Short mmCIF file of C-alpha atoms in Angstrom, two decimals:
data_model
loop_
_atom_site.label_atom_id
_atom_site.label_comp_id
_atom_site.label_asym_id
_atom_site.label_seq_id
_atom_site.Cartn_x
_atom_site.Cartn_y
_atom_site.Cartn_z
CA MET Q 723 -4.82 -9.81 9.18
CA ASP Q 724 -1.32 -10.98 10.12
CA ARG Q 725 0.21 -7.89 8.50
CA LEU Q 726 -2.22 -5.39 10.05
CA LYS Q 727 -0.54 -2.83 12.30
CA THR Q 728 -2.60 -0.51 14.45
CA PHE Q 729 -1.29 2.38 16.51
CA GLU Q 730 -2.76 4.64 19.13
CA GLY Q 731 -2.03 8.11 17.77
CA ILE Q 732 0.84 8.65 15.35
CA PRO Q 733 4.01 6.67 16.19
CA HIS Q 734 7.42 8.36 16.33
CA PRO Q 735 8.96 7.96 12.89
CA PHE Q 736 5.72 8.98 11.17
CA ASP Q 737 4.77 11.98 13.30
CA ARG Q 738 7.29 14.19 11.47
CA LYS Q 739 6.52 12.97 7.97
CA LYS Q 740 4.33 14.84 5.56
CA ARG Q 741 0.78 13.62 5.78
CA MET Q 742 -1.09 12.76 2.63
CA VAL Q 743 -4.68 12.13 1.75
CA VAL Q 744 -5.46 9.05 -0.29
CA PRO Q 745 -8.66 10.01 -2.14
CA SER Q 746 -9.60 6.44 -2.97
CA CYS Q 747 -9.78 5.68 0.77
CA LEU Q 748 -11.99 8.56 1.88
CA LYS Q 749 -15.19 7.55 3.63
CA VAL Q 750 -17.12 10.09 1.56
CA LEU Q 751 -16.04 8.39 -1.66
CA ARG Q 752 -16.09 4.77 -0.54
CA LEU Q 753 -19.37 4.46 1.37
CA ARG Q 754 -22.81 5.01 -0.03
CA PRO Q 755 -24.80 7.60 1.93
CA GLU Q 756 -27.29 5.13 3.40
CA ARG Q 757 -24.61 2.76 4.73
CA ARG Q 758 -23.86 2.65 8.42
CA PHE Q 759 -20.32 3.06 9.74
CA CYS Q 760 -18.45 3.26 13.03
CA ARG Q 761 -15.12 4.54 14.26
CA LEU Q 762 -12.58 2.17 15.76
CA GLY Q 763 -12.20 4.27 18.93
CA ASP Q 764 -15.94 4.24 19.59
CA LEU Q 765 -16.16 0.53 18.98
CA SER Q 766 -13.16 -0.17 21.24
CA SER Q 767 -14.50 1.97 24.08
CA GLU Q 768 -17.79 0.06 23.98
CA TYR Q 769 -15.88 -3.17 24.53
CA GLY Q 770 -13.71 -2.05 27.44
CA TRP Q 771 -10.86 0.06 26.06
CA LYS Q 772 -10.12 2.71 28.68
CA HIS Q 773 -7.29 4.75 27.13
CA GLY Q 774 -9.28 7.21 25.00
CA SER Q 775 -8.61 10.20 27.27
CA LEU Q 776 -4.90 9.34 27.43
CA ILE Q 777 -4.69 9.21 23.66
CA GLU Q 778 -6.47 12.56 23.35
CA ARG Q 779 -3.98 14.13 25.79
CA LEU Q 780 -0.99 12.65 23.97
CA GLU Q 781 -2.43 13.77 20.61
CA THR Q 782 -2.74 17.37 21.84
CA GLN Q 783 0.88 17.25 23.02
CA ARG Q 784 1.95 15.84 19.66
CA LYS Q 785 0.06 18.57 17.82
CA VAL Q 786 1.81 21.27 19.86
CA LYS Q 787 5.21 19.73 19.10
CA SER Q 788 4.28 19.34 15.45
CA GLU Q 789 3.24 23.00 15.26
CA ALA Q 790 6.58 24.10 16.74
CA PHE Q 791 8.46 21.83 14.34
CA TYR Q 792 6.54 23.22 11.37
CA LYS Q 793 7.17 26.84 12.40
CA LYS Q 794 10.89 26.13 12.82
CA LYS Q 795 10.99 24.35 9.45
CA THR Q 796 9.25 27.19 7.59
CA ALA Q 797 11.47 29.80 9.29
CA SER Q 798 14.63 27.95 8.24
CA LYS Q 799 13.29 27.52 4.70
CA LYS Q 800 12.51 31.23 4.51
CA ALA Q 801 15.95 32.17 5.87
CA ARG Q 802 17.61 29.86 3.35
CA SER Q 803 15.72 31.34 0.42
CA GLN Q 804 16.62 34.88 1.57
CA ALA Q 805 20.26 33.86 1.94
CA LEU Q 806 20.28 32.40 -1.57
CA LYS Q 807 18.85 35.63 -2.95
CA SER Q 808 21.45 37.77 -1.19
CA VAL Q 809 24.48 35.75 -2.36
CA LYS Q 810 26.65 37.52 -4.92
CA LEU Q 811 28.68 35.19 -7.12
CA SER Q 812 31.57 36.05 -9.36
CA GLY Q 813 31.35 35.31 -13.06
CA ASP Q 814 33.66 32.31 -12.79
CA ASP Q 815 31.66 30.76 -9.98
CA GLN Q 816 28.40 31.35 -11.86
CA ALA Q 817 29.84 29.68 -14.97
CA ILE Q 818 30.91 26.64 -12.96
CA LEU Q 819 27.46 26.34 -11.35
CA GLU Q 820 25.71 26.64 -14.73
CA LYS Q 821 28.02 23.99 -16.18
CA CYS Q 822 27.09 21.60 -13.35
CA GLY Q 823 23.39 22.43 -13.67
CA TYR Q 824 22.85 24.29 -10.39
CA ALA Q 825 22.03 27.76 -11.69
#
């Protein structure tokens, strides 16, 4: 338990990283259907944690920022791929790129 880190929401360096699903950790796969479970937020609010509404508000703000970041990222990726398609290279340049393994 000494190494356990818990965060409210997604902290800064990780909010822009690609999210992944770890199938071996999914509740659907790990728990048998008749087993009882609880969520940490529900459990915390029962014992006096009062910041649930704040976290929800911050999460909605983070999702808006994340959406804008994703749109900007996909637009730049699309523009880059179009720019790469429109580039005309001379034969010498193409030969050099093929020799280096870029074409």
